[in-house]
Tab-separated table of C-alpha atoms in Angstrom:
chain	number	residue	atom	x	y	z
A	1	MET	CA	80.400	94.466	98.584
A	2	ALA	CA	80.281	92.508	95.304
A	3	CYS	CA	77.706	93.478	92.714
A	4	LEU	CA	75.093	91.048	91.419
A	5	ILE	CA	76.266	90.736	87.836
A	6	SER	CA	79.375	91.387	85.773
A	7	LEU	CA	78.792	92.095	82.075
A	8	CYS	CA	81.973	91.038	80.273
A	9	ILE	CA	82.713	92.512	76.845
A	10	PRO	CA	85.861	91.387	75.030
A	11	THR	CA	86.565	93.650	72.062
A	12	ASN	CA	89.123	94.482	69.410
A	13	GLY	CA	88.251	98.168	69.558
A	14	VAL	CA	85.499	98.810	67.018
A	15	SER	CA	83.733	102.011	68.094
A	16	GLN	CA	80.745	101.496	65.759
A	17	TRP	CA	79.857	98.365	67.677
A	18	ILE	CA	80.787	98.694	71.304
A	19	PHE	CA	79.490	102.155	72.167
A	20	PRO	CA	75.886	101.349	71.145
A	21	VAL	CA	76.246	98.200	73.285
A	22	LEU	CA	77.451	100.226	76.274
A	23	ASP	CA	74.684	102.785	75.739
A	24	SER	CA	72.095	99.985	75.724
A	25	ILE	CA	73.434	98.742	79.074
A	26	PHE	CA	73.377	102.092	80.823
A	27	ALA	CA	69.961	102.935	79.358
A	28	GLN	CA	68.446	99.997	81.276
A	29	GLY	CA	67.695	102.170	84.284
A	30	ILE	CA	69.366	99.806	86.764
A	31	GLU	CA	71.193	101.152	89.802
A	32	GLU	CA	74.901	101.075	88.924
A	33	THR	CA	75.901	99.465	92.237
A	34	LEU	CA	74.060	96.297	91.154
A	35	PHE	CA	76.220	95.608	88.098
A	36	GLU	CA	79.622	96.218	86.592
A	37	VAL	CA	80.914	96.274	83.027
A	38	ILE	CA	84.272	94.707	82.168
A	39	VAL	CA	85.760	95.715	78.799
A	40	ILE	CA	88.964	93.964	77.725
A	41	ASP	CA	90.428	95.478	74.563
A	42	ASP	CA	93.019	93.577	72.534
A	43	GLY	CA	92.827	95.974	69.590
A	44	ASN	CA	95.279	98.669	68.588
A	45	ASN	CA	92.995	101.647	68.084
A	46	GLU	CA	94.184	104.813	69.831
A	47	SER	CA	90.974	106.668	68.991
A	48	PHE	CA	88.931	103.893	70.590
A	49	TYR	CA	91.129	104.017	73.701
A	50	GLU	CA	90.515	107.743	74.075
A	51	LYS	CA	86.748	107.365	73.607
A	52	MET	CA	86.618	104.527	76.136
A	53	THR	CA	88.600	106.569	78.647
A	54	ASP	CA	86.101	109.408	78.297
A	55	TYR	CA	83.161	106.993	78.565
A	56	CYS	CA	84.536	105.425	81.734
A	57	ALA	CA	84.835	108.865	83.339
A	58	GLY	CA	81.038	109.080	83.350
A	59	HIS	CA	80.479	105.772	85.156
A	60	SER	CA	81.925	104.351	88.350
A	61	ASN	CA	81.238	100.709	87.461
A	62	ILE	CA	83.291	100.184	84.268
A	63	VAL	CA	86.593	98.332	84.236
A	64	TYR	CA	88.481	98.986	80.989
A	65	GLU	CA	91.828	97.373	80.284
A	66	LYS	CA	94.073	96.873	77.292
A	67	ALA	CA	95.268	93.318	76.669
A	68	ASN	CA	97.642	91.513	74.345
A	69	THR	CA	95.962	88.145	73.921
A	70	PRO	CA	95.762	85.682	71.009
A	71	LEU	CA	92.458	85.297	69.166
A	72	PHE	CA	89.581	85.042	71.653
A	73	GLN	CA	91.532	84.791	74.910
A	74	ASN	CA	90.467	88.297	75.989
A	75	GLU	CA	87.133	86.667	76.864
A	76	ILE	CA	88.830	84.681	79.637
A	77	GLU	CA	90.748	87.757	80.756
A	78	ALA	CA	87.411	89.559	81.185
A	79	TYR	CA	86.038	86.693	83.290
A	80	LYS	CA	89.119	86.760	85.522
A	81	ARG	CA	88.489	90.411	86.363
A	82	ALA	CA	84.776	89.992	87.117
A	83	GLY	CA	83.643	90.527	90.687
A	84	GLY	CA	79.921	89.930	90.355
A	85	GLU	CA	77.972	87.019	91.790
A	86	PHE	CA	77.031	86.087	88.218
A	87	ILE	CA	79.080	86.633	85.058
A	88	LYS	CA	77.425	87.292	81.694
A	89	PHE	CA	79.259	87.469	78.381
A	90	ILE	CA	78.104	90.327	76.146
A	91	ASN	CA	79.167	90.242	72.516
A	92	HIS	CA	80.504	93.616	71.370
A	93	ARG	CA	77.915	93.582	68.550
A	94	THR	CA	74.805	92.753	70.612
A	95	VAL	CA	72.718	95.486	72.206
A	96	LEU	CA	70.526	94.786	75.211
A	97	ARG	CA	66.796	95.109	74.715
A	98	GLN	CA	65.075	97.351	77.244
A	99	GLY	CA	64.458	95.340	80.402
A	100	THR	CA	67.152	92.732	79.681
A	101	LEU	CA	69.413	93.638	82.592
A	102	ALA	CA	66.423	93.448	84.960
A	103	GLU	CA	65.687	89.961	83.567
A	104	TYR	CA	69.275	88.856	84.213
A	105	ILE	CA	69.003	90.110	87.788
A	106	SER	CA	65.661	88.317	88.271
A	107	PHE	CA	67.282	85.114	86.989
A	108	ILE	CA	70.098	85.457	89.529
A	109	GLN	CA	67.664	86.026	92.377
A	110	LYS	CA	65.514	83.038	91.355
A	111	TYR	CA	68.378	80.555	90.973
A	112	ARG	CA	71.065	81.818	93.363
A	113	ASP	CA	70.483	78.934	95.809
A	114	SER	CA	70.419	76.042	93.306
A	115	LYS	CA	72.954	77.634	90.929
A	116	PRO	CA	72.138	75.646	87.775
A	117	ILE	CA	74.320	75.717	84.681
A	118	VAL	CA	72.691	78.068	82.172
A	119	TYR	CA	72.966	79.143	78.561
A	120	PHE	CA	71.074	82.161	77.189
A	121	ALA	CA	70.162	80.973	73.681
A	122	ASN	CA	68.372	84.196	72.638
A	123	GLY	CA	65.613	82.533	70.602
A	124	THR	CA	67.882	80.203	68.620
A	125	VAL	CA	66.714	76.823	69.959
A	126	ARG	CA	63.482	74.892	69.618
A	127	GLN	CA	62.037	73.952	72.988
A	128	LYS	CA	58.588	73.763	74.565
A	129	GLU	CA	59.004	76.749	76.896
A	130	GLU	CA	61.072	79.920	76.727
A	131	VAL	CA	62.988	78.764	79.799
A	132	CYS	CA	63.495	75.000	80.084
A	133	GLU	CA	65.217	72.997	82.804
A	134	TYR	CA	67.091	69.776	81.989
A	135	CYS	CA	68.287	67.151	84.425
A	136	SER	CA	71.457	65.967	82.665
A	137	PHE	CA	74.514	67.404	80.982
A	138	ASP	CA	73.949	65.142	77.977
A	139	GLU	CA	70.418	66.433	77.404
A	140	TYR	CA	71.613	70.002	77.840
A	141	VAL	CA	74.390	69.649	75.237
A	142	LYS	CA	72.110	67.877	72.760
A	143	ASN	CA	69.462	70.602	72.937
A	144	LEU	CA	72.000	73.410	72.612
A	145	SER	CA	73.775	71.607	69.764
A	146	ILE	CA	76.208	73.814	67.828
A	147	ARG	CA	75.306	76.799	69.996
A	148	THR	CA	77.788	75.480	72.550
A	149	SER	CA	80.448	76.758	70.130
A	150	TRP	CA	79.175	80.334	70.498
A	151	SER	CA	80.239	82.571	73.396
A	152	THR	CA	77.259	84.916	73.123
A	153	GLY	CA	74.988	82.809	75.340
A	154	MET	CA	77.520	82.388	78.125
A	155	GLY	CA	76.374	83.133	81.666
A	156	PHE	CA	77.648	81.432	84.830
A	157	TRP	CA	78.143	81.754	88.572
A	158	ARG	CA	81.461	83.244	89.595
A	159	GLU	CA	81.994	80.530	92.190
A	160	ASP	CA	81.837	77.924	89.396
A	161	PHE	CA	84.454	79.826	87.397
A	162	GLU	CA	86.697	79.944	90.465
A	163	LYS	CA	86.669	76.122	90.584
A	164	ILE	CA	88.583	75.991	87.298
A	165	PRO	CA	92.318	75.565	88.049
A	166	LYS	CA	94.341	78.748	87.622
A	167	ASP	CA	96.809	77.001	85.298
A	168	THR	CA	94.100	75.797	82.885
A	169	VAL	CA	95.026	76.110	79.220
A	170	TYR	CA	92.023	77.430	77.303
A	171	ASN	CA	91.271	76.395	73.742
A	172	GLU	CA	92.502	79.148	71.436
A	173	LEU	CA	89.419	79.155	69.198
A	174	PHE	CA	86.732	78.174	71.721
A	175	PRO	CA	88.062	79.229	75.147
A	176	HIS	CA	84.574	79.487	76.636
A	177	THR	CA	83.992	75.728	76.286
A	178	LYS	CA	86.272	75.077	79.262
A	179	VAL	CA	83.833	77.110	81.331
A	180	LEU	CA	80.618	75.905	79.707
A	181	PHE	CA	81.566	72.221	79.975
A	182	HIS	CA	83.312	72.310	83.343
A	183	GLU	CA	80.330	71.343	85.516
A	184	ARG	CA	79.040	68.033	84.109
A	185	LYS	CA	77.331	66.542	87.165
A	186	ARG	CA	74.978	69.366	88.159
A	187	GLU	CA	71.399	68.427	89.049
A	188	LYS	CA	69.886	71.171	86.910
A	189	TYR	CA	70.744	72.728	83.546
A	190	VAL	CA	68.790	75.646	82.115
A	191	ILE	CA	68.382	76.893	78.555
A	192	ASP	CA	66.921	80.397	78.630
A	193	ASN	CA	65.653	80.993	75.096
A	194	ARG	CA	64.115	84.439	75.554
A	195	ARG	CA	65.090	87.114	73.018
A	196	LEU	CA	67.019	89.519	75.223
A	197	LEU	CA	69.661	90.791	72.790
A	198	ASP	CA	69.712	92.223	69.271
A	199	GLU	CA	72.714	91.770	66.998
A	200	MET	CA	73.931	94.797	65.086
A	201	PRO	CA	74.661	94.441	61.359
A	202	GLU	CA	78.248	93.561	60.576
A	203	GLY	CA	78.472	96.167	57.815
A	204	ASN	CA	81.864	96.537	56.162
A	205	ILE	CA	83.812	95.850	59.347
A	206	PRO	CA	85.702	92.508	59.303
A	207	LYS	CA	84.137	90.062	61.753
A	208	GLY	CA	87.132	87.742	62.157
A	209	ALA	CA	90.306	86.600	60.438
A	210	TYR	CA	90.581	83.044	61.728
A	211	ASP	CA	90.394	79.770	59.764
A	212	VAL	CA	86.639	79.174	59.872
A	213	PHE	CA	86.726	75.659	58.383
A	214	TYR	CA	89.456	74.387	60.677
A	215	ALA	CA	87.617	75.929	63.641
A	216	PHE	CA	84.245	74.318	63.013
A	217	ALA	CA	85.118	71.207	61.011
A	218	VAL	CA	88.109	70.126	63.114
A	219	GLU	CA	88.623	71.921	66.425
A	220	TYR	CA	85.016	72.063	67.621
A	221	PRO	CA	84.170	68.401	66.780
A	222	ALA	CA	87.393	67.428	68.594
A	223	ILE	CA	86.073	69.141	71.736
A	224	LEU	CA	82.872	67.120	71.388
A	225	CYS	CA	84.990	63.968	70.984
A	226	ASP	CA	86.577	64.652	74.373
A	227	LEU	CA	83.104	64.771	75.937
A	228	LEU	CA	82.202	61.493	74.222
A	229	ARG	CA	85.400	59.754	75.352
A	230	SER	CA	84.817	60.821	78.945
A	231	LYS	CA	81.237	59.485	78.646
A	232	ASP	CA	79.779	62.856	79.603
A	233	ILE	CA	77.707	62.864	76.409
A	234	SER	CA	76.169	59.915	74.598
A	235	ALA	CA	76.991	58.755	71.077
A	236	ASP	CA	73.521	59.921	70.054
A	237	THR	CA	74.231	63.454	71.289
A	238	PHE	CA	77.666	63.493	69.659
A	239	LEU	CA	76.255	62.446	66.282
A	240	SER	CA	73.368	64.905	66.538
A	241	VAL	CA	75.628	67.893	67.257
A	242	LYS	CA	78.166	66.706	64.673
A	243	LYS	CA	75.427	66.663	62.030
A	244	ASP	CA	74.259	70.187	62.928
A	245	THR	CA	77.865	71.354	62.824
A	246	LEU	CA	78.274	70.023	59.285
A	247	GLU	CA	75.205	72.021	58.280
A	248	PHE	CA	76.819	75.163	59.679
A	249	VAL	CA	80.174	74.454	58.007
A	250	MET	CA	78.567	73.881	54.629
A	251	GLU	CA	76.520	77.071	54.996
A	252	GLN	CA	79.818	78.941	55.367
A	253	TYR	CA	81.225	77.100	52.368
A	254	PHE	CA	78.156	77.895	50.256
A	255	ALA	CA	78.236	81.570	51.254
A	256	TYR	CA	81.946	82.319	51.035
A	257	VAL	CA	83.352	79.792	48.561
A	258	VAL	CA	80.482	78.964	46.203
A	259	ARG	CA	78.756	82.348	46.157
A	260	LYS	CA	81.990	84.231	46.907
A	261	ARG	CA	80.457	86.619	49.406
A	262	PRO	CA	83.158	88.881	50.872
A	263	CYS	CA	84.470	87.869	54.289
A	264	SER	CA	87.561	88.262	56.451
A	265	TYR	CA	87.799	84.548	57.307
A	266	ASP	CA	90.560	82.280	56.042
A	267	THR	CA	88.650	79.849	53.797
A	268	SER	CA	91.638	78.125	52.210
A	269	THR	CA	91.596	74.900	54.238
A	270	PHE	CA	88.138	73.530	53.440
A	271	GLU	CA	89.255	70.443	51.487
A	272	LYS	CA	91.730	69.421	54.171
A	273	SER	CA	89.578	70.264	57.185
A	274	ILE	CA	86.294	68.694	56.089
A	275	ARG	CA	87.884	65.242	55.725
A	276	ILE	CA	88.798	64.883	59.415
A	277	PHE	CA	85.309	64.212	60.784
A	278	TYR	CA	83.120	64.025	57.669
A	279	SER	CA	82.993	61.955	54.512
A	280	ARG	CA	82.923	63.495	51.059
A	281	ALA	CA	79.427	62.007	50.604
A	282	GLU	CA	78.125	63.726	53.756
A	283	ALA	CA	79.533	67.103	52.720
A	284	SER	CA	78.253	66.785	49.127
A	285	ALA	CA	74.739	65.808	50.239
A	286	CYS	CA	74.590	68.738	52.624
A	287	LEU	CA	75.796	71.138	49.928
A	288	ARG	CA	73.131	69.872	47.522
A	289	ARG	CA	70.427	70.521	50.134
A	290	LEU	CA	71.685	74.048	50.701
A	291	THR	CA	71.903	74.751	46.973
A	292	TRP	CA	68.369	73.500	46.396
A	293	LYS	CA	67.120	75.546	49.355
A	294	HIS	CA	68.757	78.664	47.908
A	295	ILE	CA	67.203	78.026	44.469
A	296	LYS	CA	63.730	77.590	45.984
A	297	GLU	CA	64.051	80.754	48.078
A	298	LYS	CA	65.218	82.717	45.035
A	299	PHE	CA	62.333	81.355	42.934
A	300	CYS	CA	59.785	82.229	45.664
A	301	LYS	CA	61.068	85.797	45.815
A	302	LYS	CA	60.703	86.205	42.052
A	303	SER	CA	57.177	84.756	42.171
A	304	ARG	CA	55.894	87.304	44.656
């Protein structure tokens, strides 16, 4: 008999992150037959492999597999192995707050008949209620904005995932968008904005080595363009999300290029990438706003 929920954790084998996450799951006090944990590891850490093997020996509901996948494709591999009625992505740096797994299960039981499309925004959106229902895909995308580029909020019904053709080619940088944007004609879309997860500090461990400016200034807006061309989102929604995306891109530029904060990202392509969807004037104006905001925050701190 299938369990209610599969918690899918793609990882590159960082012990300092994933074991606190696993501990937070099994400390929830939920009967282990009701959920399963899928860990897909595309790292090359023998010590991590041994620790995971030992951890799995203490639980009957963990699936742990090694994978050799490019960039973020181990996320999709985790989904393919999930057997639960509902599939929830768990970032390998986000611990579950006490009671979170029970809330996921309550959500499944409440919506299992209507099966709306859902995103768990974890307190990052502005909306009237903690849990809001929307009646169109366009409204849903506009309210989520750039958060649709983030896997952390992903949660979906397994039967919806099984509708995606087996030979689908997933975007290398944003593979989850094929899943998130697959059902565009559903009667109900839900943004659950409750704070259910806590992100652990990154510390000195590299977060990613991909080209951050190409990813968010080129690849992600191109995905939005596909939605606009197919008329699944309006021009107003496209422009709104595009604007928020520029804000995010320039925040990365300000942090890692202007202020030279250490990072593992490739930041070499900014000048080339920013010109695809944005004008120089747009980027400069956004950078000025961020610089002024930083100056004001710094001044306020000194004044206290």
